[in-house]
XYZ file of C-alpha atoms in Angstrom:
195
model
C 11.511 3.234 -22.615
C 9.294 5.168 -20.175
C 7.159 2.069 -19.634
C 10.141 -0.092 -18.735
C 11.588 2.517 -16.339
C 8.249 3.039 -14.575
C 7.672 -0.721 -14.531
C 11.023 -1.452 -12.924
C 10.481 1.285 -10.315
C 7.090 -0.192 -9.363
C 8.512 -3.718 -9.211
C 11.506 -2.693 -7.093
C 9.375 -0.543 -4.766
C 6.941 -3.413 -4.199
C 9.680 -5.969 -3.578
C 11.465 -3.585 -1.202
C 8.242 -3.211 0.803
C 7.639 -6.967 1.023
C 11.255 -7.720 2.005
C 11.502 -4.791 4.453
C 8.328 -5.866 6.249
C 9.494 -9.486 6.416
C 12.880 -8.476 7.889
C 11.265 -6.033 10.345
C 8.781 -8.729 11.407
C 11.585 -11.267 11.855
C 13.341 -8.984 14.350
C 10.124 -7.881 16.090
C 9.833 -8.848 19.759
C 7.499 -11.784 19.068
C 7.459 -14.892 16.916
C 7.193 -14.305 13.181
C 3.768 -15.981 13.040
C 2.391 -13.911 15.928
C 3.840 -10.718 14.483
C 1.986 -11.184 11.197
C -1.267 -12.308 12.841
C -1.526 -10.233 16.039
C 0.564 -7.092 15.385
C -0.279 -4.346 12.924
C 2.113 -3.195 10.226
C 2.269 0.185 11.972
C 3.666 -1.482 15.105
C 6.716 -2.486 13.074
C 7.404 1.208 12.494
C 7.247 2.364 16.117
C 10.720 3.176 17.451
C 10.927 1.082 20.624
C 12.502 -2.148 21.868
C 9.729 -4.220 20.266
C 10.782 -3.166 16.770
C 14.539 -2.575 16.538
C 14.300 -2.210 12.743
C 11.504 0.393 12.851
C 13.498 2.603 10.475
C 13.451 -0.144 7.829
C 9.657 -0.467 7.964
C 9.201 3.297 7.858
C 11.548 3.545 4.881
C 9.344 0.978 3.090
C 6.233 3.108 3.703
C 7.939 6.206 2.348
C 9.455 4.402 -0.631
C 6.188 2.768 -1.726
C 4.493 6.180 -1.557
C 7.184 7.776 -3.720
C 7.088 4.761 -6.062
C 3.352 5.165 -6.567
C 3.657 8.878 -7.331
C 6.473 8.279 -9.808
C 4.930 5.260 -11.524
C 1.482 6.811 -11.903
C 2.547 10.310 -12.940
C 5.548 9.344 -15.066
C 3.934 6.671 -17.201
C 0.775 4.992 -15.916
C -1.279 8.157 -16.518
C -1.073 7.399 -20.240
C -2.940 4.132 -19.655
C -5.928 6.006 -18.206
C -8.558 6.879 -20.815
C -11.126 8.568 -18.549
C -11.518 9.852 -14.972
C -7.985 11.291 -15.116
C -8.643 14.005 -12.522
C -9.984 11.417 -10.063
C -6.976 9.207 -10.866
C -4.542 12.063 -10.079
C -6.329 13.051 -6.862
C -6.547 9.474 -5.544
C -2.908 8.823 -6.453
C -1.857 11.874 -4.416
C -4.143 10.990 -1.480
C -2.833 7.415 -1.368
C 0.831 8.372 -1.791
C 0.787 11.221 0.716
C -1.105 9.011 3.163
C 1.435 6.194 3.101
C 4.314 8.686 3.357
C 2.633 10.204 6.446
C 2.459 6.706 7.960
C 6.216 6.353 7.404
C 7.068 9.771 8.824
C 4.661 9.890 11.787
C 4.546 6.635 13.746
C 1.542 5.422 15.690
C 3.184 5.019 19.087
C 2.993 8.674 20.137
C -0.393 9.791 21.575
C 0.285 13.352 20.388
C 0.667 12.319 16.746
C -1.511 9.189 16.639
C -4.332 11.074 14.910
C -2.066 12.116 12.030
C -0.789 8.566 11.675
C -4.365 7.212 11.603
C -5.344 9.825 9.013
C -2.405 8.800 6.838
C -3.383 5.129 7.151
C -6.980 5.822 6.077
C -5.770 7.960 3.169
C -3.416 5.195 2.050
C -5.666 2.167 2.513
C -9.121 3.539 1.704
C -7.830 5.923 -0.965
C -5.587 3.266 -2.465
C -8.243 0.600 -2.855
C -10.726 3.088 -4.305
C -7.919 4.089 -6.694
C -7.633 0.481 -7.878
C -11.350 0.315 -8.631
C -11.213 3.636 -10.506
C -8.180 2.476 -12.517
C -9.885 -0.785 -13.477
C -12.850 1.107 -14.935
C -10.848 3.967 -16.493
C -8.610 2.124 -18.944
C -9.460 1.545 -22.598
C -9.897 -2.215 -22.195
C -11.397 -4.367 -19.493
C -9.271 -7.465 -19.920
C -7.260 -9.620 -17.518
C -5.139 -6.883 -15.914
C -8.128 -4.583 -15.356
C -10.233 -7.409 -13.912
C -7.471 -8.361 -11.459
C -7.132 -4.694 -10.490
C -10.883 -4.487 -9.820
C -10.879 -7.684 -7.742
C -7.905 -6.432 -5.688
C -9.653 -3.109 -5.044
C -12.889 -4.798 -3.943
C -11.035 -7.237 -1.665
C -9.051 -4.354 -0.195
C -12.179 -2.292 0.493
C -13.986 -5.209 2.135
C -10.937 -5.963 4.307
C -10.639 -2.261 5.223
C -14.259 -2.055 6.399
C -14.014 -5.314 8.347
C -10.869 -3.931 10.007
C -12.425 -0.501 10.617
C -15.452 -1.909 12.454
C -13.418 -4.469 14.407
C -10.502 -2.405 15.710
C -10.548 -4.220 19.047
C -10.575 -7.688 17.507
C -7.433 -9.738 18.090
C -7.313 -10.606 14.365
C -7.684 -7.015 13.177
C -4.035 -6.955 11.930
C -4.879 -9.729 9.448
C -7.531 -7.568 7.790
C -5.186 -4.574 7.884
C -2.556 -6.569 6.012
C -5.043 -7.816 3.431
C -6.210 -4.251 2.740
C -2.595 -3.075 2.368
C -1.294 -6.063 0.408
C -3.866 -5.490 -2.344
C -2.010 -2.245 -3.102
C 1.410 -3.889 -2.977
C 0.286 -6.743 -5.244
C -1.239 -4.218 -7.658
C 1.982 -2.205 -7.681
C 3.962 -5.336 -8.509
C 1.528 -6.435 -11.230
C 1.459 -2.915 -12.689
C 5.235 -2.888 -12.811
C 5.157 -6.129 -14.810
C 2.333 -4.751 -16.974
C 4.310 -1.617 -17.828
C 7.610 -3.448 -18.263
C 6.012 -5.696 -20.881
C 4.407 -2.769 -22.723
C-alpha cells in the first residue's frame, strides 16, 4: 500500500509541475515557443506583468519539492540498498532547493542570490541524486539504467547552462537539466505504483 501511495504522489506532483508550467508559459507575455526557448523557468515565477500566473509556477516548484521529500522518505528509501546517508542528504538538498526557488523569486536583486542558490541545489543536487540512486539499488536493470542516463544528461545540461549564462539558448539547457528530475519523478511514481 505504501508503494502505491508514494507512487501516486510522485505521479501527481510531476504532472502538476508539467501542466502548471505549460499554463504559466501560455499566459506569459511572449509566444509559447519563445517562452520555452528564450525565457527561463524562473521567469515564469516572477510576479510582474510578464507572468500573470507567477503564483501557479511557484506553487509547482514548492509542490515538486514536497513531493520529492514525501516520495523518497515515505517509501523510496526502502529501494536503496547502499549509500543511504548520501541519498537522504541529496534528497533534502534537492527538495529544499526547489522549494527556495518557489518561495524566493529571481526578479528581486536583494534576493537573487538566494534564488540562484536554491536553483543550484535543486538542479545540481537533483541530478547527482539520480546518479547515486541508480548505483545504490539492489539491481541495475532498466529503471536504474534510465535513472543513470537521466542524471548524466541533466548534469551535462547543467554545466553547459552554467558556463553559458549569457547565451540566448541558455533556457533550453536549464529546462533539460530540470526536466530530467521531473521525468524521473514520473517514472519513479510508476515504478512504485507497480511494486
